[in-house]
Coordinates of C-alpha atoms in Angstrom, one line a residue:
Chain E
M1 CA -69.9 -4.3 -122.0
Q2 CA -67.3 -5.6 -119.5
S3 CA -67.9 -8.8 -117.6
P4 CA -67.5 -8.4 -113.9
P5 CA -63.9 -9.4 -112.9
S6 CA -63.5 -12.9 -111.7
E7 CA -61.7 -13.7 -108.4
A8 CA -58.6 -14.9 -110.3
D9 CA -58.2 -11.7 -112.3
S10 CA -58.5 -9.3 -109.4
L11 CA -55.5 -7.2 -108.8
I12 CA -56.9 -5.0 -106.1
E13 CA -59.5 -6.0 -103.6
L14 CA -60.8 -3.7 -100.9
R15 CA -63.3 -5.1 -98.4
D16 CA -64.9 -2.7 -96.0
V17 CA -61.7 -0.6 -95.8
T18 CA -61.7 2.3 -93.3
K19 CA -59.1 5.0 -92.8
I20 CA -59.3 7.2 -89.8
Y21 CA -56.9 10.1 -89.1
G22 CA -56.4 11.6 -85.6
H23 CA -58.0 10.6 -82.3
G24 CA -60.9 11.6 -80.2
D25 CA -62.6 14.8 -81.1
A26 CA -60.2 15.5 -83.9
E27 CA -60.9 12.1 -85.5
V28 CA -61.5 12.3 -89.2
R29 CA -63.1 9.4 -91.0
A30 CA -61.5 9.6 -94.5
L31 CA -62.8 6.2 -95.6
G32 CA -65.9 4.8 -94.1
G33 CA -66.0 1.2 -95.3
V34 CA -65.1 1.0 -98.9
S35 CA -65.3 -2.2 -100.9
L36 CA -64.2 -2.5 -104.5
R37 CA -62.4 -4.8 -106.8
I38 CA -60.2 -3.8 -109.7
A39 CA -59.0 -6.5 -112.2
R40 CA -55.9 -6.6 -114.2
G41 CA -56.0 -4.5 -117.4
E42 CA -58.8 -2.2 -116.2
F43 CA -58.8 1.6 -116.7
V44 CA -60.5 3.1 -113.8
A45 CA -61.3 6.7 -112.9
I46 CA -62.0 7.7 -109.3
I47 CA -63.9 10.9 -109.1
G48 CA -65.4 12.9 -106.3
A49 CA -65.3 16.3 -104.7
S50 CA -62.3 17.2 -102.5
G51 CA -62.6 15.6 -99.1
S52 CA -64.6 12.7 -100.6
G53 CA -61.9 10.2 -99.7
K54 CA -60.7 9.6 -103.3
S55 CA -57.2 10.6 -102.6
T56 CA -57.0 8.6 -99.4
C57 CA -58.3 5.6 -101.3
M58 CA -55.6 6.2 -103.9
N59 CA -52.9 6.3 -101.2
V60 CA -54.2 3.0 -99.7
I61 CA -54.3 1.4 -103.2
G62 CA -50.8 2.7 -103.9
C63 CA -49.5 1.2 -100.7
L64 CA -48.4 4.6 -99.5
D65 CA -50.7 4.2 -96.5
R66 CA -52.2 1.3 -94.6
P67 CA -56.0 1.0 -93.9
T68 CA -57.1 1.5 -90.3
G69 CA -59.7 -1.3 -90.7
G70 CA -61.0 -3.8 -93.2
S71 CA -59.0 -5.8 -95.7
Y72 CA -56.9 -4.7 -98.7
Q73 CA -55.4 -7.4 -100.9
F74 CA -53.0 -6.4 -103.5
R75 CA -52.1 -9.3 -105.8
G76 CA -53.5 -11.5 -103.2
V77 CA -51.3 -10.1 -100.4
E78 CA -52.9 -8.6 -97.3
V79 CA -51.4 -5.1 -97.2
A80 CA -52.6 -4.2 -93.7
E81 CA -50.3 -6.8 -92.3
L82 CA -47.1 -5.5 -94.0
D83 CA -44.5 -3.2 -92.5
L84 CA -43.2 0.0 -94.1
D85 CA -40.3 -1.7 -95.9
Q86 CA -42.5 -4.4 -97.3
L87 CA -44.9 -1.6 -98.6
A88 CA -41.9 0.1 -100.2
L89 CA -41.0 -3.1 -101.9
L90 CA -44.5 -3.6 -103.2
R91 CA -44.3 -0.1 -104.7
R92 CA -40.9 -0.7 -106.1
H93 CA -41.9 -3.8 -108.0
Y94 CA -45.5 -3.4 -108.9
I95 CA -46.7 0.2 -108.7
G96 CA -45.9 3.2 -110.8
F97 CA -47.1 6.7 -109.8
V98 CA -48.0 9.7 -111.9
F99 CA -48.7 13.0 -110.0
Q100 CA -50.4 16.2 -110.8
G101 CA -47.2 18.2 -110.1
F102 CA -45.1 15.8 -112.2
N103 CA -42.7 15.4 -109.3
L104 CA -39.5 15.0 -111.3
L105 CA -36.1 15.5 -109.7
A106 CA -35.0 19.0 -110.6
R107 CA -31.7 19.5 -112.4
T108 CA -31.7 15.8 -113.3
T109 CA -32.1 14.8 -116.9
A110 CA -35.2 13.0 -118.2
L111 CA -33.1 9.9 -118.7
E112 CA -31.9 9.9 -115.1
N113 CA -35.3 10.6 -113.8
V114 CA -36.7 7.6 -115.7
E115 CA -33.8 5.4 -114.6
L116 CA -34.4 6.1 -110.9
P117 CA -36.9 3.3 -110.2
L118 CA -34.5 0.8 -111.8
V119 CA -31.7 2.0 -109.6
Y120 CA -33.7 0.9 -106.6
K121 CA -34.5 -2.3 -108.4
R122 CA -30.8 -2.9 -108.7
V123 CA -30.9 -3.2 -112.5
P124 CA -27.4 -3.0 -114.0
A125 CA -26.4 0.3 -115.5
A126 CA -26.4 -0.7 -119.1
E127 CA -29.8 -2.4 -119.0
R128 CA -31.2 0.5 -116.9
R129 CA -30.2 2.9 -119.6
E130 CA -31.7 0.8 -122.4
R131 CA -35.0 0.3 -120.6
A132 CA -35.2 4.0 -119.7
L133 CA -34.6 5.0 -123.3
E134 CA -37.2 2.5 -124.4
A135 CA -39.7 4.0 -121.9
L136 CA -39.0 7.5 -123.1
R137 CA -39.6 6.3 -126.7
A138 CA -42.9 4.8 -125.6
V139 CA -44.1 8.2 -124.4
G140 CA -42.8 9.9 -127.5
L141 CA -39.9 11.8 -126.0
D142 CA -37.0 10.4 -128.1
G143 CA -34.4 13.1 -128.5
R144 CA -35.2 14.8 -125.1
E145 CA -33.4 12.3 -122.9
H146 CA -30.8 14.7 -121.7
H147 CA -33.1 17.7 -121.0
A148 CA -33.7 18.7 -117.4
P149 CA -37.3 19.1 -116.3
S150 CA -36.9 22.9 -116.5
E151 CA -36.2 22.6 -120.2
L152 CA -39.4 20.7 -120.9
S153 CA -43.0 21.8 -121.2
G154 CA -45.6 20.7 -118.8
G155 CA -46.9 18.0 -121.1
Q156 CA -43.4 16.8 -121.8
Q157 CA -42.7 16.7 -118.1
Q158 CA -45.8 14.6 -117.5
R159 CA -44.6 12.2 -120.2
V160 CA -41.3 11.8 -118.5
A161 CA -43.2 11.1 -115.3
I162 CA -45.3 8.5 -117.1
A163 CA -42.1 7.0 -118.6
R164 CA -40.8 6.7 -115.1
A165 CA -44.0 5.0 -113.9
I166 CA -43.9 2.4 -116.6
V167 CA -40.1 1.7 -116.8
S168 CA -40.2 -0.9 -114.2
D169 CA -43.1 -2.8 -115.8
P170 CA -45.5 -2.3 -113.0
S171 CA -48.8 -4.2 -112.6
I172 CA -50.5 -0.9 -112.0
V173 CA -50.1 2.8 -112.7
L174 CA -51.7 5.2 -110.3
A175 CA -52.3 8.6 -111.6
D176 CA -53.3 11.4 -109.2
E177 CA -54.8 14.2 -111.2
P178 CA -52.4 13.5 -114.1
T179 CA -53.8 16.3 -116.2
G180 CA -54.4 18.8 -113.4
N181 CA -51.6 21.2 -114.4
L182 CA -52.1 21.0 -118.2
D183 CA -54.1 22.9 -120.9
T184 CA -56.8 21.2 -122.8
A185 CA -54.8 20.0 -125.7
R186 CA -52.1 18.5 -123.4
K187 CA -54.8 16.9 -121.3
A188 CA -56.0 15.0 -124.3
E189 CA -52.5 14.0 -125.3
I190 CA -51.7 12.6 -121.8
M191 CA -55.0 10.7 -121.7
R192 CA -54.4 9.2 -125.1
L193 CA -51.0 8.1 -123.9
L194 CA -52.4 6.5 -120.8
I195 CA -55.1 4.7 -122.7
D196 CA -52.5 3.5 -125.3
L197 CA -50.3 2.1 -122.5
N198 CA -53.3 0.5 -120.9
R199 CA -54.2 -1.2 -124.2
S200 CA -50.9 -2.1 -125.7
R201 CA -49.1 -3.2 -122.5
G202 CA -52.0 -4.3 -120.4
I203 CA -51.0 -2.0 -117.6
T204 CA -53.8 -1.4 -115.1
V205 CA -54.5 2.3 -114.8
V206 CA -56.3 3.9 -111.8
M207 CA -56.7 7.6 -112.1
V208 CA -58.0 10.1 -109.6
T209 CA -59.5 13.2 -111.0
H210 CA -62.1 15.8 -110.2
E211 CA -62.8 16.7 -113.8
P212 CA -65.7 14.8 -115.3
D213 CA -64.3 15.5 -118.8
I214 CA -61.2 13.6 -117.9
A215 CA -63.0 10.8 -116.1
R216 CA -65.0 10.2 -119.3
W217 CA -61.9 8.7 -120.9
A218 CA -62.0 5.8 -118.5
R219 CA -63.8 2.5 -119.0
R220 CA -65.0 2.5 -115.4
I221 CA -65.9 5.4 -113.2
I222 CA -66.0 5.1 -109.4
E223 CA -67.4 8.1 -107.6
F224 CA -66.7 8.9 -104.0
R225 CA -68.6 11.0 -101.5
D226 CA -68.0 11.3 -97.8
G227 CA -65.6 8.4 -97.7
L228 CA -67.9 6.0 -99.4
V229 CA -68.4 4.7 -102.9
L230 CA -71.4 6.5 -104.3
R231 CA -71.4 5.1 -107.7
D232 CA -69.4 2.5 -109.6
E233 CA -70.3 2.1 -113.2
T234 CA -68.9 1.0 -116.5
N235 CA -68.6 3.9 -119.0
E236 CA -70.0 2.8 -122.3
A237 CA -69.0 5.9 -124.2
T238 CA -65.3 6.3 -123.6
E239 CA -63.8 9.0 -125.7
A240 CA -60.9 6.9 -126.9
Chain X
M1 CA -26.4 -0.7 -104.5
W2 CA -23.4 0.7 -102.6
I3 CA -21.8 2.0 -105.8
A4 CA -25.2 3.3 -107.0
T5 CA -25.6 5.2 -103.7
I6 CA -22.2 6.7 -103.9
F7 CA -22.8 7.8 -107.5
M8 CA -26.2 9.2 -106.4
A9 CA -24.5 11.2 -103.6
L10 CA -21.8 12.4 -106.0
R11 CA -24.4 13.6 -108.5
E12 CA -26.3 15.3 -105.7
L13 CA -23.1 17.1 -104.6
R14 CA -22.3 18.1 -108.1
R15 CA -25.9 19.5 -108.6
N16 CA -25.0 21.9 -105.8
V17 CA -21.3 22.6 -106.3
M18 CA -21.4 26.0 -104.6
R19 CA -23.3 24.8 -101.6
S20 CA -21.2 21.6 -101.3
A21 CA -18.0 23.7 -101.4
L22 CA -19.2 26.1 -98.8
T23 CA -20.5 23.3 -96.6
T24 CA -17.2 21.5 -96.7
L25 CA -15.2 24.6 -96.2
G26 CA -15.6 24.3 -92.4
I27 CA -14.1 20.8 -92.5
V28 CA -11.3 21.9 -94.8
I29 CA -10.3 24.7 -92.5
G30 CA -10.6 22.5 -89.4
V31 CA -8.5 19.7 -90.8
A32 CA -6.0 22.0 -92.4
S33 CA -5.5 23.9 -89.1
V34 CA -5.1 20.7 -87.1
I35 CA -2.6 19.3 -89.5
A36 CA -0.7 22.7 -89.8
M37 CA -0.6 23.2 -86.0
V38 CA 0.6 19.7 -85.2
T39 CA 3.1 19.6 -88.0
L40 CA 4.5 23.0 -87.1
G41 CA 4.6 22.0 -83.4
R42 CA 6.5 18.9 -84.2
S43 CA 8.9 20.8 -86.5
A44 CA 9.5 23.4 -83.8
T45 CA 10.3 20.6 -81.3
A46 CA 12.6 18.9 -83.8
R47 CA 14.4 22.3 -84.3
V48 CA 14.7 23.0 -80.6
T49 CA 16.2 19.5 -80.0
Q50 CA 18.6 20.0 -82.9
D51 CA 19.7 23.4 -81.5
I52 CA 20.3 22.0 -78.1
A53 CA 22.1 19.0 -79.5
S54 CA 24.3 21.5 -81.4
L55 CA 25.4 22.9 -78.0
G56 CA 27.4 19.7 -77.8
Q57 CA 26.9 16.1 -76.9
N58 CA 27.4 14.8 -73.3
M59 CA 27.7 18.3 -71.9
L60 CA 27.0 19.6 -68.5
M61 CA 26.6 23.3 -67.8
V62 CA 27.4 24.6 -64.4
F63 CA 25.9 27.9 -63.3
P64 CA 26.2 29.7 -60.0
G65 CA 22.8 30.4 -58.3
S66 CA 20.1 27.9 -57.2
D67 CA 17.8 25.9 -59.4
R68 CA 14.8 27.6 -58.0
R69 CA 12.7 29.1 -60.8
G70 CA 10.9 32.5 -60.5
P71 CA 12.4 35.6 -59.0
V72 CA 16.2 35.2 -59.3
S73 CA 17.8 34.5 -55.9
V74 CA 20.3 36.8 -54.3
A75 CA 23.5 37.4 -56.3
A76 CA 25.1 34.0 -56.3
T77 CA 28.8 33.6 -55.6
P78 CA 30.6 33.2 -58.9
F79 CA 33.1 30.4 -59.5
R80 CA 36.9 30.9 -59.4
M81 CA 39.7 29.5 -61.4
D82 CA 40.4 27.2 -58.4
D83 CA 37.0 25.6 -58.9
V84 CA 37.8 24.9 -62.5
R85 CA 41.2 23.3 -61.6
A86 CA 39.6 21.3 -58.8
I87 CA 37.0 19.9 -61.2
E88 CA 39.7 19.1 -63.7
K89 CA 41.8 17.3 -61.1
E90 CA 39.3 15.5 -58.9
V91 CA 36.4 14.6 -61.2
G92 CA 37.2 11.7 -63.6
D93 CA 35.7 11.0 -67.0
L94 CA 36.1 14.5 -68.3
A95 CA 36.9 15.6 -71.8
T96 CA 37.2 19.3 -71.2
V97 CA 36.2 22.1 -68.9
A98 CA 35.5 25.4 -70.5
P99 CA 35.2 28.3 -68.0
T100 CA 33.5 31.4 -69.3
S101 CA 32.4 34.8 -68.2
S102 CA 30.5 37.4 -70.1
K103 CA 29.8 41.1 -70.2
S104 CA 27.8 43.4 -72.5
E105 CA 30.0 46.0 -74.1
L106 CA 29.9 48.7 -76.8
I107 CA 32.2 47.9 -79.6
V108 CA 33.6 50.6 -81.9
Y109 CA 35.4 50.5 -85.2
G110 CA 35.8 53.8 -87.0
N111 CA 32.3 55.3 -87.2
A112 CA 30.5 52.1 -86.6
N113 CA 29.5 50.8 -83.2
H114 CA 27.5 47.9 -81.9
T115 CA 26.6 46.6 -78.5
T116 CA 27.1 42.9 -78.0
A117 CA 27.9 40.2 -75.6
V118 CA 31.6 39.7 -74.9
Y119 CA 32.6 36.2 -73.8
G120 CA 35.8 35.7 -71.9
A121 CA 36.9 32.1 -72.6
T122 CA 39.7 29.7 -73.4
N123 CA 40.0 27.8 -76.6
T124 CA 38.0 24.9 -75.3
F125 CA 35.0 27.3 -75.5
F126 CA 35.1 27.0 -79.3
V127 CA 35.0 23.2 -79.0
V128 CA 32.2 22.8 -76.5
R129 CA 30.0 25.4 -78.3
S130 CA 30.8 23.9 -81.7
L131 CA 32.0 27.2 -83.0
K132 CA 34.2 27.0 -86.2
I133 CA 36.7 29.6 -87.0
Q134 CA 36.2 30.6 -90.6
R135 CA 39.2 32.8 -91.0
G136 CA 42.1 33.7 -88.7
R137 CA 42.9 31.6 -85.6
D138 CA 42.0 31.0 -82.0
F139 CA 44.0 32.4 -79.1
S140 CA 47.6 31.7 -78.6
D141 CA 48.9 30.5 -75.2
A142 CA 50.6 33.8 -74.7
E143 CA 47.4 35.7 -75.2
L144 CA 45.5 33.4 -72.9
A145 CA 48.1 33.6 -70.2
G146 CA 49.0 37.3 -70.5
G147 CA 45.5 38.6 -70.8
N148 CA 46.4 40.2 -74.2
P149 CA 43.7 42.1 -76.0
A150 CA 42.8 39.8 -78.8
C151 CA 39.3 38.8 -80.0
V152 CA 37.3 36.5 -82.3
L153 CA 34.2 38.1 -83.9
G154 CA 30.8 36.5 -84.5
E155 CA 29.5 37.1 -88.1
T156 CA 26.9 39.6 -87.1
V157 CA 29.4 41.8 -85.2
R158 CA 31.8 41.6 -88.2
K159 CA 29.1 42.7 -90.6
E160 CA 27.9 45.5 -88.3
L161 CA 31.4 47.0 -87.8
F162 CA 33.2 46.2 -91.1
G163 CA 30.6 45.5 -93.7
M164 CA 32.6 44.9 -96.9
Q165 CA 36.0 45.8 -95.3
E166 CA 38.6 43.4 -94.1
A167 CA 38.2 42.8 -90.3
L168 CA 41.2 40.5 -89.7
D169 CA 44.1 42.2 -87.9
S170 CA 42.1 45.4 -87.5
S171 CA 42.0 47.0 -84.1
I172 CA 38.6 47.6 -82.5
R173 CA 37.6 49.1 -79.2
V174 CA 35.8 46.9 -76.8
G175 CA 34.5 49.1 -74.0
A176 CA 37.6 51.0 -73.1
V177 CA 40.0 48.4 -74.4
A178 CA 41.7 48.4 -77.8
C179 CA 41.6 44.9 -79.1
R180 CA 43.1 43.1 -82.2
V181 CA 40.8 40.9 -84.3
V182 CA 42.5 37.6 -84.7
G183 CA 39.7 35.4 -86.0
I184 CA 36.2 35.4 -87.6
L185 CA 33.6 32.7 -86.7
E186 CA 31.5 30.8 -89.2
A187 CA 27.9 32.1 -89.2
K188 CA 25.3 29.9 -87.4
G189 CA 22.1 31.9 -88.2
Q190 CA 19.0 32.2 -86.0
N191 CA 17.9 29.6 -83.5
T192 CA 14.3 28.4 -83.1
F193 CA 13.3 31.4 -81.0
G194 CA 14.7 33.8 -83.6
Q195 CA 17.8 34.7 -81.6
D196 CA 20.8 35.7 -83.6
Q197 CA 23.5 33.1 -82.7
D198 CA 26.3 35.2 -84.3
D199 CA 25.9 38.3 -82.2
F200 CA 28.9 38.1 -79.8
I201 CA 32.7 38.3 -79.6
V202 CA 35.1 36.1 -77.7
M203 CA 38.3 37.2 -76.0
P204 CA 40.7 35.4 -73.6
L205 CA 39.1 34.9 -70.2
T206 CA 42.0 36.6 -68.5
T207 CA 41.6 39.6 -70.7
L208 CA 37.9 40.0 -69.9
Q209 CA 38.5 39.5 -66.2
R210 CA 41.4 41.9 -65.9
R211 CA 40.6 44.6 -68.4
L212 CA 36.9 44.7 -68.6
A213 CA 35.4 43.2 -65.5
G214 CA 38.1 44.0 -63.1
N215 CA 37.7 40.7 -61.2
S216 CA 38.5 37.1 -61.4
D217 CA 35.0 35.7 -61.5
I218 CA 33.9 32.8 -63.7
G219 CA 30.2 33.1 -64.8
M220 CA 29.7 29.5 -65.9
M221 CA 31.5 26.3 -66.8
Y222 CA 30.9 24.0 -69.7
V223 CA 31.9 20.5 -68.7
S224 CA 32.3 18.0 -71.5
V225 CA 32.0 14.4 -70.4
A226 CA 34.0 11.7 -72.0
E227 CA 31.1 9.3 -72.6
E228 CA 27.4 9.4 -72.3
K229 CA 27.2 6.6 -69.6
A230 CA 29.3 8.8 -67.3
I231 CA 27.1 11.9 -67.3
A232 CA 25.0 11.1 -64.3
R233 CA 28.0 10.0 -62.3
T234 CA 30.0 13.1 -63.3
K235 CA 27.1 15.4 -62.5
A236 CA 26.9 14.0 -59.0
R237 CA 30.7 14.2 -58.5
I238 CA 30.7 17.9 -59.6
Q239 CA 27.8 18.6 -57.3
N240 CA 29.5 17.0 -54.3
L241 CA 32.8 18.7 -55.0
L242 CA 31.3 22.2 -55.4
R243 CA 29.1 21.8 -52.3
D244 CA 32.3 20.9 -50.4
R245 CA 34.3 23.8 -51.9
R246 CA 31.4 26.3 -51.3
R247 CA 30.8 25.0 -47.8
I248 CA 27.2 24.1 -48.1
Q249 CA 26.0 22.3 -45.0
P250 CA 24.1 19.0 -45.5
G251 CA 20.4 19.9 -45.8
Q252 CA 21.1 23.2 -47.4
T253 CA 20.2 23.7 -51.0
D254 CA 22.9 24.1 -53.6
D255 CA 23.8 27.7 -54.5
F256 CA 24.8 26.5 -58.0
N257 CA 23.2 24.4 -60.6
V258 CA 24.4 21.6 -62.9
Q259 CA 22.3 21.0 -66.0
D260 CA 22.9 18.6 -68.8
T261 CA 21.9 19.4 -72.3
K262 CA 19.7 16.3 -72.6
E263 CA 17.7 17.5 -69.7
I264 CA 17.3 21.0 -71.2
A265 CA 16.2 19.4 -74.5
K266 CA 13.7 17.3 -72.6
T267 CA 12.3 20.3 -70.7
V268 CA 12.1 22.5 -73.8
S269 CA 10.5 19.9 -76.0
S270 CA 8.0 19.1 -73.3
V271 CA 7.1 22.8 -73.4
T272 CA 6.7 22.8 -77.1
G273 CA 4.9 19.5 -76.9
V274 CA 2.3 21.1 -74.6
L275 CA 2.1 24.1 -76.9
T276 CA 1.5 21.8 -79.8
A277 CA -1.2 19.9 -78.0
L278 CA -2.9 23.2 -77.0
L279 CA -2.8 24.6 -80.6
G280 CA -4.0 21.2 -81.9
A281 CA -6.9 21.3 -79.4
V282 CA -7.9 24.8 -80.6
A283 CA -7.8 23.6 -84.2
A284 CA -9.8 20.6 -83.3
V285 CA -12.6 22.8 -82.0
S286 CA -12.7 24.5 -85.4
L287 CA -13.1 21.0 -86.9
L288 CA -16.0 20.4 -84.6
V289 CA -17.5 23.7 -85.7
G290 CA -17.1 22.6 -89.3
G291 CA -19.0 19.4 -88.4
I292 CA -21.9 21.4 -87.0
G293 CA -21.9 23.4 -90.2
I294 CA -22.3 20.2 -92.1
M295 CA -25.2 19.1 -89.9
N296 CA -26.8 22.5 -90.3
I297 CA -26.7 22.5 -94.1
M298 CA -27.7 18.9 -94.3
L299 CA -30.8 19.6 -92.1
V300 CA -31.7 22.5 -94.4
A301 CA -31.1 20.2 -97.4
V302 CA -33.5 17.6 -96.0
T303 CA -36.2 20.2 -95.7
E304 CA -35.4 21.6 -99.1
R305 CA -35.4 18.2 -100.6
T306 CA -38.5 16.9 -98.8
R307 CA -40.4 16.5 -102.1
E308 CA -37.4 14.6 -103.7
I309 CA -37.4 12.3 -100.7
G310 CA -41.2 11.8 -101.2
I311 CA -40.6 10.9 -104.9
R312 CA -37.9 8.4 -103.9
L313 CA -40.1 6.8 -101.3
S314 CA -43.1 6.6 -103.6
I315 CA -40.9 5.0 -106.2
G316 CA -40.0 2.3 -103.7
A317 CA -36.9 3.4 -101.9
L318 CA -36.7 1.9 -98.4
A319 CA -36.3 4.2 -95.4
S320 CA -32.9 2.6 -94.9
E321 CA -31.9 3.5 -98.4
V322 CA -32.8 7.2 -98.0
L323 CA -30.9 7.2 -94.7
M324 CA -27.9 5.7 -96.4
Q325 CA -28.1 8.2 -99.3
F326 CA -28.0 11.2 -97.0
L327 CA -25.4 9.6 -94.8
V328 CA -23.1 8.9 -97.7
E329 CA -23.6 12.4 -99.0
S330 CA -22.5 13.8 -95.6
I331 CA -19.6 11.4 -95.4
M332 CA -18.4 12.2 -98.9
L333 CA -18.6 15.9 -98.1
C334 CA -16.5 15.5 -95.0
T335 CA -13.9 13.1 -96.5
L336 CA -13.6 15.4 -99.5
G337 CA -13.1 18.3 -97.0
G338 CA -10.6 16.0 -95.1
V339 CA -8.5 15.3 -98.2
I340 CA -8.4 19.0 -99.2
G341 CA -7.7 20.0 -95.6
V342 CA -4.9 17.5 -95.2
S343 CA -3.3 18.8 -98.5
L344 CA -3.7 22.4 -97.5
G345 CA -2.4 21.8 -94.0
L346 CA 0.7 20.0 -95.2
L347 CA 1.3 22.5 -97.9
G348 CA 0.9 25.5 -95.5
S349 CA 3.1 24.0 -92.8
Y350 CA 5.7 23.0 -95.4
G351 CA 5.8 26.7 -96.5
A352 CA 6.0 27.9 -92.9
T353 CA 8.8 25.5 -91.9
R354 CA 10.8 26.6 -95.0
A355 CA 10.3 30.2 -94.1
L356 CA 11.3 29.6 -90.5
S357 CA 14.2 27.3 -91.5
M358 CA 12.8 24.5 -89.4
P359 CA 12.9 20.8 -90.4
F360 CA 9.6 19.6 -91.9
E361 CA 8.3 16.9 -89.6
V362 CA 5.1 15.2 -90.6
D363 CA 3.3 12.9 -88.2
P364 CA 1.6 10.3 -90.4
V365 CA -0.6 9.3 -87.5
I366 CA -2.1 12.8 -87.1
V367 CA -2.8 12.9 -90.8
L368 CA -4.7 9.6 -90.7
V369 CA -6.5 10.7 -87.5
A370 CA -7.6 14.0 -89.0
F371 CA -8.8 12.3 -92.1
F372 CA -10.7 9.5 -90.3
F373 CA -12.0 12.0 -87.8
S374 CA -13.5 14.1 -90.6
A375 CA -15.2 11.0 -92.0
A376 CA -16.5 10.3 -88.5
I377 CA -17.8 13.8 -88.3
G378 CA -19.7 13.1 -91.5
I379 CA -21.3 10.1 -89.9
A380 CA -22.0 11.7 -86.5
F381 CA -23.4 15.0 -87.9
G382 CA -25.0 13.5 -91.0
Y383 CA -26.9 10.9 -89.0
L384 CA -29.5 13.2 -87.5
P385 CA -30.5 14.9 -90.9
A386 CA -30.4 11.5 -92.6
R387 CA -32.7 10.0 -90.0
K388 CA -35.0 12.9 -90.4
A389 CA -35.1 12.3 -94.1
A390 CA -35.7 8.6 -93.8
R391 CA -38.6 9.0 -91.3
L392 CA -40.6 11.3 -93.6
N393 CA -44.1 10.1 -94.5
P394 CA -44.1 9.7 -98.3
I395 CA -47.6 11.2 -98.7
E396 CA -46.8 14.3 -96.7
A397 CA -43.4 14.6 -98.3
L398 CA -44.9 14.6 -101.8
R399 CA -47.4 17.3 -100.8
H400 CA -44.6 19.5 -99.4
E401 CA -44.2 22.7 -101.3

């Protein structure tokens, strides 16, 4: 049983967040007043049907998008007030992304893919390489550093993506349908890896999925419907 | 970050070697043609100036007929020997006056025949035209005074008529006149315009006048001036003297024309200069087209790489960094093309100048200008695609298929 996160621990705090796309008749209310708090070290699954607002919420949490209304504090910083460059800097230093489609740079080796976030963080080349190799080891890909994505299986590609997400020691890893393109055995592998990283490194993981099986791996499940939080509960019976 | 961006751009260009090469080809061709055109133009100008200088320094050429260009005016009164003597006597600062007259004649030796220009002249002709006698001699006083049939052959005429045979002391037929070969001229080769400068023979002026032309006309005079400073003064004096002798009323235009070689050089090189500028401008258009090619490919590349841009933005790249990345890629493509183009252009024009036996004249300014212009094209035509890339919304870019 997890105690409710205290104010000090909270990494993410949404208060009555709305997100509206379009104007007038074409107006779409993707988020209709969402409030939630995620503490450091949590492993959260966000579930919901498509159009439920879960992806929009993920984009807002990931600082890829700003809320239309309400307040979103990331590490105590009010995100709604930041400009695009400041959002990019937040992503650069504190957020790692894992996507359903892996989103690796084609014709670029695993090592170079993992090094990319460190390039933008101005980490010197030698240290960059060392940290990228370490991250690839952490996801169990030693020996594959110089393979291009096309030479790796789907599961391996997603491991490279995870290595890229954790290489800059982010506060949070956001995973958008991380297992969506994988078979059952690979799904379990990836989930185990994410949980392992969550436990051993204390990285907060927020994962969006539409598969209940996958959500069950998480300690906390938040369900969205029609742009609102329908259910937010701690999962007693995690599979890990 | 600058170095990292340049490396990133290099890696990107290497990832698409074929496309990079084809993209930059336009710039390569553009820069190469600008360089080649301008270099060839300059070399041609240098060659023309050289040719004209080889006509002799401080020289005036006096022609009958007005200076008016276009349709040639009515047959102008030729000069007489009296005019030559008057100039020699009354105009100071002279080195020599070389009167000449010319006629085109068929020349026959044995079975060989050749039509060429026949110059009637005195020995001063060889001096003012910088003609060297390779073998044999120039005309003796007796030959000049008596109108004896003697001639000096240009190399082309010698080759046409005699080939491997000895020409000196042979007798050839010039028109209807049998004529002894007393000298052979050193070969001068072709001039800038591809004209053979060895295709003529020279005989004493009196011989040409009496035996071939049947008159005592003088077609033109070369007047060599003692020193450069005196050219303008001498030119004016000759003009006044000839106006006087030819009874030209004040207000009437001259029916003769005094040109100095410097003036001719200036006119000709201004013409080649205009040609160079024109060719250079045409070449510059191809450079512009190359730039548009770059922009085109970069725009396609931005669309094609939308997802990559999305990845970079989500990882935390600033819009300005994405802009810089694409801009640097475009600049590198263009400068690379510029370097290759400059090398190709110089190489090509070097080959061409050798083939046309022209001096190889490189203008370092135009090389630098072409190079920096190609870099500028990279910035100008790379900016639009780069801005398009930088303005992408990361969420939509990631979703792009």
